[in-house]
């Protein structure tokens, strides 16, 4: 299990040079010394540890929620000493906020789905939404947000931002009229509800239904909201 001292030793090993090694590095120029560092000045071992902790936190928060997740559990899942979690993220609250950062691919997917006109947009949006949730790299952050929104203010705020910010920007060109924001929030409600019952509550047969079937049926509801301008 990796500890703070292990991480510091890895970071410091690049600086422990004999006189001959230091002289050779100086002769080779600044590029040789910089080659051991990660872009932005952070060393690769340190970056990997931070990412492992954040990934583990998302998995734990998604599975157990904020209150039932301990830093010890996150450390065990990441395979590191708990002191490293404190070292990199400080508190559980701060780590939770970092875990709530949503991948940019959700806005990219919905924006791409909104292209191509109104015909069939409902099915395209639902399919794009499902594709992001089915992506194992993005699902933990989404699960953390949806599962925790009812009991944690930060998660609720992030969910509202997803609904009124990300979706509004993605659909602003297709949902128009005086009630555009209302209908955008209704689309968000449809999508969040779908994700909740399919991925969190595991409601059958919805949870095991194939993507094409879900997108075809559910897309009709989203289509009606998008195109209803009366």
PDB file of N, CA and C in Angstrom, residues 126 148 157 208 217:
ATOM      1  N   UNK A 126     -31.936  11.004 -26.226  1.00  0.00           N
ATOM      2  CA  UNK A 126     -31.988   9.889 -25.270  1.00  0.00           C
ATOM      3  C   UNK A 126     -30.834   8.930 -25.518  1.00  0.00           C
ATOM      4  N   UNK A 148     -26.638  11.407  -4.656  1.00  0.00           N
ATOM      5  CA  UNK A 148     -26.432  12.283  -3.501  1.00  0.00           C
ATOM      6  C   UNK A 148     -27.251  13.560  -3.543  1.00  0.00           C
ATOM      7  N   UNK A 157     -26.866  21.076  -6.300  1.00  0.00           N
ATOM      8  CA  UNK A 157     -26.481  22.235  -7.114  1.00  0.00           C
ATOM      9  C   UNK A 157     -25.878  21.789  -8.436  1.00  0.00           C
ATOM     10  N   UNK A 208     -32.406  -3.717 -17.866  1.00  0.00           N
ATOM     11  CA  UNK A 208     -31.733  -4.653 -18.765  1.00  0.00           C
ATOM     12  C   UNK A 208     -32.164  -4.513 -20.218  1.00  0.00           C
ATOM     13  N   UNK A 217     -38.621   4.168 -27.515  1.00  0.00           N
ATOM     14  CA  UNK A 217     -39.840   4.457 -26.764  1.00  0.00           C
ATOM     15  C   UNK A 217     -39.737   5.770 -25.987  1.00  0.00           C
TER      16      UNK A 217
END
